Structures are given as C-alpha cells and as structure tokens.
Coordinates of C-alpha atoms in Angstrom, one line a residue:
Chain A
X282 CA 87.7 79.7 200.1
X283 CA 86.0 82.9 199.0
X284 CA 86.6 86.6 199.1
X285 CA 84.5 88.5 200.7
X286 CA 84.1 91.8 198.8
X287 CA 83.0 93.8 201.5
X288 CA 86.3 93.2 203.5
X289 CA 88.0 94.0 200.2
X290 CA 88.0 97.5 200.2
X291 CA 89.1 100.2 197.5
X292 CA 89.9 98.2 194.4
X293 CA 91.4 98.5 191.0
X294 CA 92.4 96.7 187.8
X295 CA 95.9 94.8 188.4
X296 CA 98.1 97.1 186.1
X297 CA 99.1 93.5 184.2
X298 CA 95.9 92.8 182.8
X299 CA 94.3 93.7 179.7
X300 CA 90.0 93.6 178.9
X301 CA 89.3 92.5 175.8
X302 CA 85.1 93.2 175.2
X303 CA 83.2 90.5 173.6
X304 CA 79.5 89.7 172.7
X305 CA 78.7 87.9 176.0
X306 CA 80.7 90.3 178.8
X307 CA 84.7 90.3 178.2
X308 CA 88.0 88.2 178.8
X309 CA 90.5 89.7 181.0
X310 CA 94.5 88.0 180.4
X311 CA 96.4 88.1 183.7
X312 CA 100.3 88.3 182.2
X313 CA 102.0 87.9 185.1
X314 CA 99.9 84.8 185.9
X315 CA 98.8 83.7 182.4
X316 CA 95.2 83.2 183.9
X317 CA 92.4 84.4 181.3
X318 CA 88.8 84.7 183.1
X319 CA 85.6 85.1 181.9
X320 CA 83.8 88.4 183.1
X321 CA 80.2 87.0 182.0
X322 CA 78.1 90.2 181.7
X323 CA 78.3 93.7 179.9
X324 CA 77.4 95.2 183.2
X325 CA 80.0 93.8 184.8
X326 CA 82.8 95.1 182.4
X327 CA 81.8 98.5 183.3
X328 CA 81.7 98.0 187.0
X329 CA 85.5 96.3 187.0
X330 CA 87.3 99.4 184.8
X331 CA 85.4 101.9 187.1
X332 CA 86.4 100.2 190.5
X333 CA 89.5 102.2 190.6
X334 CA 87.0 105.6 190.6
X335 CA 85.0 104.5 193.6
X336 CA 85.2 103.8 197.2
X337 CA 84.4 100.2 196.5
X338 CA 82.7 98.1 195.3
X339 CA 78.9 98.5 197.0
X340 CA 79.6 102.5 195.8
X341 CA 81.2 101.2 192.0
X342 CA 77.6 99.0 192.0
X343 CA 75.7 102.0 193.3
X344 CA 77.2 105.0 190.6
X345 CA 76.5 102.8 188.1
X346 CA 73.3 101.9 189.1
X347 CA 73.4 98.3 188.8
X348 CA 70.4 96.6 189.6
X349 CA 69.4 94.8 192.5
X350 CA 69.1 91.0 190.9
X351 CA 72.6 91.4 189.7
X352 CA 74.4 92.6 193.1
X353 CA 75.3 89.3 194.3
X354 CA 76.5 87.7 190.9
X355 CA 78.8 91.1 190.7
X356 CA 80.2 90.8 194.3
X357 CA 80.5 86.9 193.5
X358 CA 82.2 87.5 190.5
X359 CA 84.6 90.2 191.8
X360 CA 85.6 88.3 195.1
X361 CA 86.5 85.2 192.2
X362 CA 88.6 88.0 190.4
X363 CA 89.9 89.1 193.4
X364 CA 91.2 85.6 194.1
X365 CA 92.7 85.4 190.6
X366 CA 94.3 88.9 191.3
X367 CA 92.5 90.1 188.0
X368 CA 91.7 92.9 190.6
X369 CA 93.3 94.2 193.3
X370 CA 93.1 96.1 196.6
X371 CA 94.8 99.9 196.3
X372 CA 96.4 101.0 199.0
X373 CA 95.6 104.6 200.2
X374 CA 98.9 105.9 198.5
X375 CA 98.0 105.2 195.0
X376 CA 94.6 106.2 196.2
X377 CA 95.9 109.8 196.6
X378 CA 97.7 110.0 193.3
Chain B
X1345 CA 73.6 85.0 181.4
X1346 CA 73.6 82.4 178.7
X1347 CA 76.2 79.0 179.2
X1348 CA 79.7 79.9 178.4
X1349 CA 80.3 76.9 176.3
X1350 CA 77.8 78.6 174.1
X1351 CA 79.0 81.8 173.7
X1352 CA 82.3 80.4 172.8
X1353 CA 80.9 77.8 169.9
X1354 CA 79.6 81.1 168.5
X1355 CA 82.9 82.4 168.5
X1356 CA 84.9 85.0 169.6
X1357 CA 85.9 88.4 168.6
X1358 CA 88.9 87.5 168.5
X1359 CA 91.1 83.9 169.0
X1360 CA 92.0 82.6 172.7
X1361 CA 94.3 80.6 171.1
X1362 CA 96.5 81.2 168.4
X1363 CA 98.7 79.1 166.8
X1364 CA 101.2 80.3 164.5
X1365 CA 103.7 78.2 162.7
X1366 CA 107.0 80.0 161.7
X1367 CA 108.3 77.9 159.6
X1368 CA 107.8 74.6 157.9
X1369 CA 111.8 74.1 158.3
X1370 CA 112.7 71.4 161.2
X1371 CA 116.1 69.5 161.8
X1372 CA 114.2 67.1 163.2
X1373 CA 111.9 64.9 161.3
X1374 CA 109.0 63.4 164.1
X1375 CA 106.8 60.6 163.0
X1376 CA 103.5 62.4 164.3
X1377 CA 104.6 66.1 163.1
X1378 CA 101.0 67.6 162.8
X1379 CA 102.5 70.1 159.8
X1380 CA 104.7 67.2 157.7
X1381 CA 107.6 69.7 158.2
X1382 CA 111.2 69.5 157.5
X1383 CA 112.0 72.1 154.3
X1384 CA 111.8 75.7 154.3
X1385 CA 108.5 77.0 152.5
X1386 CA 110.0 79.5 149.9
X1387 CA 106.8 81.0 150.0
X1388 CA 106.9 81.6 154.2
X1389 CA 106.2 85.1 155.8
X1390 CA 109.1 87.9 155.7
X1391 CA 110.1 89.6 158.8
X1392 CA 108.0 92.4 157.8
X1393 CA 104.9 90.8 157.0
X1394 CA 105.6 88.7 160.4
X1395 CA 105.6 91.7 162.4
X1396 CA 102.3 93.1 160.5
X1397 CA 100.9 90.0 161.5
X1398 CA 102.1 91.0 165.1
X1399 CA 100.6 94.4 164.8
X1400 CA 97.3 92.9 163.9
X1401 CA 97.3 90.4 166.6
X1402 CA 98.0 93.4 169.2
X1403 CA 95.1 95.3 167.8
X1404 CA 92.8 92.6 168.0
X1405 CA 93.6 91.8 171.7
X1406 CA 95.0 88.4 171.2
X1407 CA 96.9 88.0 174.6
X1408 CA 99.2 85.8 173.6
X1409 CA 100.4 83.5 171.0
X1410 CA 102.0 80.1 170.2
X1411 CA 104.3 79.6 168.2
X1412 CA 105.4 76.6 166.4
X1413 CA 106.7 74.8 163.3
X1414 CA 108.8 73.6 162.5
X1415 CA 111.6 74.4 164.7
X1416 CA 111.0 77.8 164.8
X1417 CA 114.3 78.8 166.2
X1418 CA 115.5 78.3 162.9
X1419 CA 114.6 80.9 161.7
X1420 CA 116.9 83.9 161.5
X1421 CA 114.7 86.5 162.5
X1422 CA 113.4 84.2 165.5
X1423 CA 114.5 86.7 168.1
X1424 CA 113.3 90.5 166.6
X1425 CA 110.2 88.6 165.9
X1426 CA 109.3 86.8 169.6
X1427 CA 111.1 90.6 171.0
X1428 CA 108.2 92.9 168.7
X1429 CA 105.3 90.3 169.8
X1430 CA 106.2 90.2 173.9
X1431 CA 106.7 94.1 174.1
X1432 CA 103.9 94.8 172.3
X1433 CA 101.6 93.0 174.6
X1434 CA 101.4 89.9 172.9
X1435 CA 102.5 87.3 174.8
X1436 CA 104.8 84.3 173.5
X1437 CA 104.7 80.8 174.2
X1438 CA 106.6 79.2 172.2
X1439 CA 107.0 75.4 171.8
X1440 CA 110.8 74.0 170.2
X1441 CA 112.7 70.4 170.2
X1442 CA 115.6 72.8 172.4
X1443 CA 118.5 72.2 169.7
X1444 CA 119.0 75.9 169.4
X1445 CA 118.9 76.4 173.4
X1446 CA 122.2 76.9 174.1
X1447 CA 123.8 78.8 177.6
X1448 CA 123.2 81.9 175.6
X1449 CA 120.2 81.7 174.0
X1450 CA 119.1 80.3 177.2
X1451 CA 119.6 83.9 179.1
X1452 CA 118.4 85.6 176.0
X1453 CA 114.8 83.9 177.2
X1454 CA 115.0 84.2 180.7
X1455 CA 116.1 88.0 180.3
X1456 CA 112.3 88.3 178.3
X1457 CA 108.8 89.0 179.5
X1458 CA 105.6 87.6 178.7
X1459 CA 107.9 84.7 177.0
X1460 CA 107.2 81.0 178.0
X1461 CA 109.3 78.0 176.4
X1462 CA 107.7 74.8 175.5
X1463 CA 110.5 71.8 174.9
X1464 CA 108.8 68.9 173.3
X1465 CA 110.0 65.6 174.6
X1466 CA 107.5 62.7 173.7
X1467 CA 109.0 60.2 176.2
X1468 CA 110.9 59.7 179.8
X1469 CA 113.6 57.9 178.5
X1470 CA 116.0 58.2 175.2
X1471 CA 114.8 54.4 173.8
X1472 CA 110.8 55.7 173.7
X1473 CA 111.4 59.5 172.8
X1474 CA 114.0 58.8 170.2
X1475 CA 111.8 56.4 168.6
X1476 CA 109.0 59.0 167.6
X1477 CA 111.8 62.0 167.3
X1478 CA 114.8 60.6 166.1
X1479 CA 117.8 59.3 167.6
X1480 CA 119.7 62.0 169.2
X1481 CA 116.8 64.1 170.4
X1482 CA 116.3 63.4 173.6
X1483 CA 120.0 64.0 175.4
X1484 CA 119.1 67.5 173.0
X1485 CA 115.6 68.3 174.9
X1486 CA 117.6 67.3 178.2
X1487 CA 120.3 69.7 177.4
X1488 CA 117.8 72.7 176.9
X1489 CA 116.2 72.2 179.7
X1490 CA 119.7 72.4 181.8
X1491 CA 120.2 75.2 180.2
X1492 CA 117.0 77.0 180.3
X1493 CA 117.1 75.7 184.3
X1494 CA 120.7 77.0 184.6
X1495 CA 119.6 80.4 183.2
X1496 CA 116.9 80.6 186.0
X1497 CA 114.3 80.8 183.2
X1498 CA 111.7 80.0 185.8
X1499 CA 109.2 77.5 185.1
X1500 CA 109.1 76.4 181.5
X1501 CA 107.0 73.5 179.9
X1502 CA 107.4 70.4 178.9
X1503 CA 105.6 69.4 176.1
X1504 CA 104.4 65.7 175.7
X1505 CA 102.2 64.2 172.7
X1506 CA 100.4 60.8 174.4
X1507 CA 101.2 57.8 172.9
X1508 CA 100.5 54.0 173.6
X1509 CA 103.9 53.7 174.0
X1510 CA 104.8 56.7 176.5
X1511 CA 101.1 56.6 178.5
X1512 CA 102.7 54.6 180.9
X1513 CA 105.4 57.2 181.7
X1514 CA 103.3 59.7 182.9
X1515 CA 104.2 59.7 186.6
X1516 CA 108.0 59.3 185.3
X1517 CA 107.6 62.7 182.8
X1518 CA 105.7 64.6 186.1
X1519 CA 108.6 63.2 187.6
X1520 CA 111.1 64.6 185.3
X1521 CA 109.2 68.4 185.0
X1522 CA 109.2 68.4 188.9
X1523 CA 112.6 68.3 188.8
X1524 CA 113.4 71.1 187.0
X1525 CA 110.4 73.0 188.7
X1526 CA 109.1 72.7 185.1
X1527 CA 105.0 72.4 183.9
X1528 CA 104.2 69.1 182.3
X1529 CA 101.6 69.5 179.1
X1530 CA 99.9 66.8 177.7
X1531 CA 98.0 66.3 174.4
X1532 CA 96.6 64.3 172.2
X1533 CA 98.3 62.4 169.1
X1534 CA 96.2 63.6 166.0
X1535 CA 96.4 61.7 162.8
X1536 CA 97.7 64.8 161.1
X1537 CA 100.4 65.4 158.7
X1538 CA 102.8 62.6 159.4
X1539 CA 100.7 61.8 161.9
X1540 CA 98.3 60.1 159.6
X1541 CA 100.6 57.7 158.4
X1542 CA 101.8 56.7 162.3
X1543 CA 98.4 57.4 164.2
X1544 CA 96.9 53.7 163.7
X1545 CA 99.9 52.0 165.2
X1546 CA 100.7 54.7 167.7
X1547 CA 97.2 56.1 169.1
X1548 CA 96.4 54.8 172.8
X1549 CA 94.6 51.8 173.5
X1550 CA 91.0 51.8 174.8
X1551 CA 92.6 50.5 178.3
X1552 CA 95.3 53.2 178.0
X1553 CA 92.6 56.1 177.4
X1554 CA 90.9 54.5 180.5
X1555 CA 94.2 54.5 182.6
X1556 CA 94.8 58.3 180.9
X1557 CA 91.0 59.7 182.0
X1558 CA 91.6 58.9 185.6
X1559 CA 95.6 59.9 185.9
X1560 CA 94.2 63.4 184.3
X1561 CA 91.1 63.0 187.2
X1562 CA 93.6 62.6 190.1
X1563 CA 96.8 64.6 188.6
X1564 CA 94.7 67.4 186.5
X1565 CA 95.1 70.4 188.6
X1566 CA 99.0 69.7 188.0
X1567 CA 99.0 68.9 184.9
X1568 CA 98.1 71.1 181.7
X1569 CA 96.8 69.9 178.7
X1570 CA 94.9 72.4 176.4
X1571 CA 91.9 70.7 176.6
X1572 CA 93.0 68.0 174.2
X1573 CA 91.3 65.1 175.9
X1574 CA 87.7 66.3 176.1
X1575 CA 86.9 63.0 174.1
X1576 CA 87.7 61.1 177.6
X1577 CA 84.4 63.1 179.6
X1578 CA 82.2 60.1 178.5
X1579 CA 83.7 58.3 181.1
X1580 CA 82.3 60.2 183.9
X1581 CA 83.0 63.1 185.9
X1582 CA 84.4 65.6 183.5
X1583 CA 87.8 67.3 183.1
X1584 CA 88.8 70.6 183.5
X1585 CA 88.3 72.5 180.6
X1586 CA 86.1 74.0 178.4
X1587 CA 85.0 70.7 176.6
X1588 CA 84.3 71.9 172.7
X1589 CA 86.3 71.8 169.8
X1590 CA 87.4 75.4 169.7
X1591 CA 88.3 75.3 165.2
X1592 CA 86.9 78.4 164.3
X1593 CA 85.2 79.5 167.2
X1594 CA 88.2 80.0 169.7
X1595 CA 91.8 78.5 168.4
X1596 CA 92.9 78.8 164.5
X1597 CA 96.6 78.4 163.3
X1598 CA 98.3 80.5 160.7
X1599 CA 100.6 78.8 158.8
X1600 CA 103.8 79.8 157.8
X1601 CA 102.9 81.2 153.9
X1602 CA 100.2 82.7 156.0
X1603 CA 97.1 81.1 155.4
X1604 CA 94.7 80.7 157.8
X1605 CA 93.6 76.4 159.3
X1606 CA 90.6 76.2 161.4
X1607 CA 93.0 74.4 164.0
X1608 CA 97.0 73.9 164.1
X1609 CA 95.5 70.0 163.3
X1610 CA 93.8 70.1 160.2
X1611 CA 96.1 71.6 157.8
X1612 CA 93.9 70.3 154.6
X1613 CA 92.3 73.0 151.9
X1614 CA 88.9 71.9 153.4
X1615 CA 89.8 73.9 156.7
X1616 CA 91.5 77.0 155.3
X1617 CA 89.8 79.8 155.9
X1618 CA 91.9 82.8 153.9
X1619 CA 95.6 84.0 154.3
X1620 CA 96.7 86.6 155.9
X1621 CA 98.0 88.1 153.0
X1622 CA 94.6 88.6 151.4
X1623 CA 92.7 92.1 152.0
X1624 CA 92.1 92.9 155.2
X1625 CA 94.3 90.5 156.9
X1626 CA 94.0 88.0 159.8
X1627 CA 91.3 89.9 161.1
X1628 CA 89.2 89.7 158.2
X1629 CA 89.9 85.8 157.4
X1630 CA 88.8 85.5 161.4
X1631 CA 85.9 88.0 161.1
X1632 CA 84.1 86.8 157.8
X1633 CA 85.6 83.7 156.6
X1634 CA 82.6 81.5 155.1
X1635 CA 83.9 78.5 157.0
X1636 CA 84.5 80.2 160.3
X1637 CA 81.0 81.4 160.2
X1638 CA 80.1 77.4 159.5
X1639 CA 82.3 76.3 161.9
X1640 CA 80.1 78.8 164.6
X1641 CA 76.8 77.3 163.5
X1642 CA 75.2 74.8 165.9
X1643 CA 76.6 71.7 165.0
X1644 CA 74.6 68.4 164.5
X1645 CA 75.2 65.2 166.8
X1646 CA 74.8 63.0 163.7
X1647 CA 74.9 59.7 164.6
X1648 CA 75.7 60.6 168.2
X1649 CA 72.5 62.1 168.6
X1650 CA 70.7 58.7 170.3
X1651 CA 74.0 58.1 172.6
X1652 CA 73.6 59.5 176.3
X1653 CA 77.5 60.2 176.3
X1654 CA 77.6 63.1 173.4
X1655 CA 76.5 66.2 175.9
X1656 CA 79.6 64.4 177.6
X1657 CA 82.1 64.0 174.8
X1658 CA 80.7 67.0 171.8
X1659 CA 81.3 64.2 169.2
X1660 CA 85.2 64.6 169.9
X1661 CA 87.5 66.3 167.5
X1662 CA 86.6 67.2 164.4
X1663 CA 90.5 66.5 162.4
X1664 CA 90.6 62.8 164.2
X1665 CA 87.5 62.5 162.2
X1666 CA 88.3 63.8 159.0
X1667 CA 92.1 62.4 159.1
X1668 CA 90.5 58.6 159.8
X1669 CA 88.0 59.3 157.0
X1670 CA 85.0 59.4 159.3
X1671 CA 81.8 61.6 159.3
X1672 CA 82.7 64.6 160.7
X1673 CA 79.2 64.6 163.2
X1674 CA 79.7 61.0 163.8
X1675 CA 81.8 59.5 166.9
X1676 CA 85.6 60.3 167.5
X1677 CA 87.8 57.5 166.0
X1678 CA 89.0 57.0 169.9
X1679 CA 85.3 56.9 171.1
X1680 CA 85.7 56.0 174.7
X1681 CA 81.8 54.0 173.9
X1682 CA 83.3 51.9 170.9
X1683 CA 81.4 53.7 168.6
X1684 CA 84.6 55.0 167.4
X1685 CA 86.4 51.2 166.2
X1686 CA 83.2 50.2 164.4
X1687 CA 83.2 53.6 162.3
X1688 CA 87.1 52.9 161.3
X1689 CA 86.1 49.5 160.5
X1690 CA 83.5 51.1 157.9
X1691 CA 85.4 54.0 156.3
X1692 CA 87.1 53.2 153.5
X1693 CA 89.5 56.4 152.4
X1694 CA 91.0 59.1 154.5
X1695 CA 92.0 62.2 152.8
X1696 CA 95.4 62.9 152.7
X1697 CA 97.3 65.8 154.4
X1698 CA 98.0 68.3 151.3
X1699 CA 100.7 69.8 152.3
X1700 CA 104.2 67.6 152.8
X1701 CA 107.7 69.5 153.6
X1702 CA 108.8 66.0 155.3
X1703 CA 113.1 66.2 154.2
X1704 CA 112.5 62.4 154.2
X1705 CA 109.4 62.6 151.3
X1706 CA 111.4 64.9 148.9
X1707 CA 114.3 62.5 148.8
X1708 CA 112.5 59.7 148.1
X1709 CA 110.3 61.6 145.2
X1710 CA 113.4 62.4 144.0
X1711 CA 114.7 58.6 143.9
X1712 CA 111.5 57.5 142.5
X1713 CA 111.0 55.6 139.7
X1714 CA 108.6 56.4 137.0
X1715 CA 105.7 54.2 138.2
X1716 CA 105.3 54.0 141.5
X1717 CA 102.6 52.3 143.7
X1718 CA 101.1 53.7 146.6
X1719 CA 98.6 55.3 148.9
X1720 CA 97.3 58.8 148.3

C-alpha cells in the first residue's frame, strides 16, 4: 500500500537517521530500524533535509524549484520513505519550536 | 536516473558493508573458518589504533559495522571498543560462537544501542553443528542465546553457513530463531581459509541449491541472508537483493593487523588493497587503492558471455572462483547451469589461502618431520 504525500502533511527527517551523499543521490541508515534506502537523485537529497523548513512537501518541491518531470518521482520516492519512516510527519508542537 | 546496480559496481564513497575482523584468536577451531583462525596475530590492532579506525569509520559515514574474527569477544578491549563505535554513530553488529555470553555480559549488550548480536550455529541439532564446529559448541550457542533471551536483548541473529549437510534443517533453524523471537541469516559456504580444504565435500548439492532457491523464494522476506546466494537467480524469478558481488565496490573487510581484503572471503595477497596503517588510513586504501579502482571497472562475462543466465547470475562470486582455481570471469564453481562442474573438472591448482592462524596447523608444523609431503 502507498503513502500518499499529500495527506502527509508537515514532514521532517526521523531524528535516527543519518544522509550520507554519494555520486548518484545519497544513502540514508535508519538506526532504529536498520533499514538503509536509496535516495536516487541529487535533487532529491536537498528536498528531504529541507522538508523540515517547509509546509510540505508540494511547498519543499516548489522553494526549491524542482522541475516539473521530477514531481512525481519525488512525491513517489518520499511517500516510499515515508513508509520506511526515513521521514516523518511533525506534529504542530515541534512545528513551533 | 541511471540503474542502481550500476552506481553501486562503480563503488561507493564509502563501504555499505564493513567487515572487520578483531582478532585472528578463536577457542573454537571450525572446519569452514573463512580467516583460518585460532592464534592471536601478534601483529593485531591496539586499542588505540582500533578506535582511530573507529574515528575514521564515523567520518566517513559508515553506518554500521561487523565485526568478526575470530571470536572477537576474546579480546580484552572487546567492550571500550564495540562502546566508542555504537556511541559514536557507528553501529555494531557483531557476529560470535556465544562462549563469552554469559548472564552478565548478556545485560551488558542488551543495556547497548545500535548493538546487534550475531551467534553462529551451523546446524539444528548438536550431531550436525558440532561436526563443522566442534564438539561442545552447540549446547554453548544454545546457552547464549538463553542468555541473550533472558536479558530481553530483543531480537538477535542467528547466524547459519549452508551446508549439504544442514540445507535440510532450514524449516528446523527458522524453527529454532522463532522461538527465541530471534532473525535467522543464511549464507553461503565459501572455500576460504579452512574452507578450502572442507568446501568440496561440504558445498550443497545441485538438488540442494535447487531445494535452497525456492525455500529463499517462499521464506525470503523472513529470512536474511546478505545477498550471499545471488548465484541461485539463474533459476528464475530473482531474489531479494542487490544481485552483484559488492568486493570493492560496496563491502571490504579489514583484517585484524589492519590490512585491507576486497571481501571478508578472499583473504589472499591478490585482494589486499592497503592497511590501514599506511598513510592516509582506511579511507585512502578505500579511496585510491589500484585494485579497488579494478574491482569498479566494468567487468567482462568471459566465458559467460554466450549464456542467457549471466544478466541473471553476474558470473557469481568472485573468491568461489579464485579459491576453486577457476577464471575469475568464467562460471561460479556452484553454477546452477552446470557450467560450474565442467570448469572444476578442468582447473588443475587452487591457490592457497596465505594466511593460516588454524591452533590445529601450528601443532602439527611443530610435529613435523623434516620432509613432509603435501598440498600447497
């Protein structure tokens, strides 16, 4: 079953995993989970560490001015790391501080 | 986006998965150890230069490490090391034959993060695992594990090397992790170390890879097993997995003097890549090591080229090859086509592991006679 991203809301990094950049995209390690995924394109490095700066994902996509071909692989790819908590929803709280 | 699989065969920036060996010293003294190990290297890492290594690893991202041996609980400084790696962001798996997991060592672990446990049994009964570990080490594996269970470690591993004579336990070993809510992981036997002198008798049969492909089709999601059987995707539908030999490009092992093997399965001079003891360290050996940057290059099908099955299979792994004497870009020596009996039937020297800590080998060199006959 998928995630849809638009139902997903504000989002953010899960606090237990760590980005490391390579040549095609990055890898990000879940610790809590063990998972390691594959984040398959530079662009979309940038749009997960700045998720936690925007409203959501659509505005994330938008300030960094991603282009149009690559909206749907993004929102594919985040509602995947979504599933694999890689990223996470932020509740209003955490929002505020 | 370009394939994944080929991004990785160019390698990484860093490993996915490291293998470090602590030490060559074992009590035990397994017929298919992959490092021939039993003695103590005098020559082994310090703490100091273990926790550099450590340092390194953090810098370089490396999520987590695995650590092996050797029984590396025998070693003294077991504990400050695993404790520096885990909070320092470098995760620990660590895989042991559970002598040393006692009640208290037992809550020492389960009191870590970022720590799993590995306890290697290699059968689901004490007749088959004793006979590849040695007598005695099975009711020790069992032991850990109550331990680790009584503890509430969570869900450690259980660490199984196939053979022809424990493939037919499978459903008994899932059996026996379920029961402690435990992971079962699966592997391959490579004819490495001592391995080389115990693969021919105690590899899986052609039927038993057969049987193996479709247990790991219907029981895979339950089951992990590093991607060691990636040879067995020429029989269909393949499994989960990246499917490449990662040497080089995405797994390495560093020894326990430090120097640096293309996998934790081909400890032989031809796969060394540096130590990482030499200027600039791990990360340099990894960076700019001639045979790394080989080991990235495309590779040739060989003589798998004209077979429909290599897109399948990638050839299979590179140290079966080498440790059975064959072509490295020819078929795997467990071909699941045949390709792979016909080969052994045509090499005619393997090269020898180089490196031998077996207890077992220094007291018979030491009751040797002047002339001796035998295999090198």
């Amino acid at each position: 079953m998928t995630v849809h991203t638009a139902t997903l809301g504000a989002l953010r990094l899960h606090p237990s995993v760590a980005v490391r950049p390579e040549p095609f995209g990055a890898l990000a390690y879940h610790y809590d989970t063990r998972r390691l995924v594959f984040l398959r394109h530079p662009q979309l490095v940038d749009v997960v560490h700045a998720l936690h700066e925007h409203a959501d994902l659509d505005t994330t996509m938008d300030a960094l001015g991603v282009a149009e071909t690559l909206r749907g692989p993004f929102q594919r790819a985040v509602a995947n790391l979504a599933e694999a908590c890689i990223v996470i929803t932020r509740d209003s709280e955490e929002d505020r501080s | 986006m370009t394939k994944l699989a080929d991004q990785m065969k160019r390698g990484l920036d860093a490993p996915i998965c490291l293998t470090w060996e602590l030490t060559y010293a074992c009590n035990l003294d397994c017929v298919h150890c992959l490092s021939s190990s039993g003695r103590r290297d005098p020559r082994e890492l310090s703490t100091d230069e273990a926790i550099a290594v450590i340092d390194e690893l953090r810098r370089m991202q490396v999520f987590y490490v695995n650590i092996g041996g050797g029984e590396p609980m025998l070693r003294r400084d077991f504990f400050p090391i695993i404790d520096h790696a885990t909070t320092s962001g470098v995760g620990v798996k660590f895989s042991t034959n559970g002598t040393y997991i006692d009640t208290d060592a037992a809550r020492r672990l389960a009191a870590m993060d970022y720590l799993d446990v590995q306890i290697s049994i290699d059968g689901a009964d004490a007749a088959t695992n004793d006979l590849v570990r040695g007598q005695g080490s099975w009711d020790t594996a069992r032991r850990a594990m109550d331990a680790l269970a009584a503890a509430d470690f969570g869900e450690f591993k259980i660490s199984v090397v196939v053979t022809r004579e424990n493939v037919t336990q499978l459903d008994d070993l899932l059996a026996i992790a379920d029961g402690y809510g435990a992971q079962l992981r699966i592997t391959r036997l490579r004819p490495a170390g001592r391995g080389a002198d115990t693969w021919h008798q105690l590899h899986p049969t052609d039927a038993q890879q057969r049987d193996l492909y479709h247990w790991l089709l219907e029981r895979g999601d339950r089951v992990l097993t590093g991607d060691s059987f990636f040879h067995l995707n020429a029989l269909g539908d393949p499994l989960p997995g990246l499917n490449l030999c990662g040497a080089g490009r995405v797994v390495c092992l560093i020894d326990p003097v430090g120097d640096v093997y293309a996998c934790p399965f081909v400890i032989h001079d031809e796969f060394k890549a540096g130590n990482v003891r030499d200027p600039g360290g791990f990360a340099s050996v990894w960076n700019s090591s001639e045979l790394f940057a080989e080991l990235r290059e495309p590779g040739s099908a060989g003589a798998c080229a004209s077979c429909g099955a290599y897109d399948a299979c990638q050839g299979g792994c590179m140290a079966a090859k080498f440790f059975t004497g064959l072509p490295l870009d020819g078929p795997d020596p467990e071909c699941v086509s045949g390709h792979g009996a016909a080969a052994l039937a045509a090499a005619t020297t393997a090269p020898r592991p180089d490196q031998d800590h077996s207890r077992a080998r220094a007291r018979a060199a030491a009751a040797a006679v002047p002339v001796t006959l035998g295999r090198r």
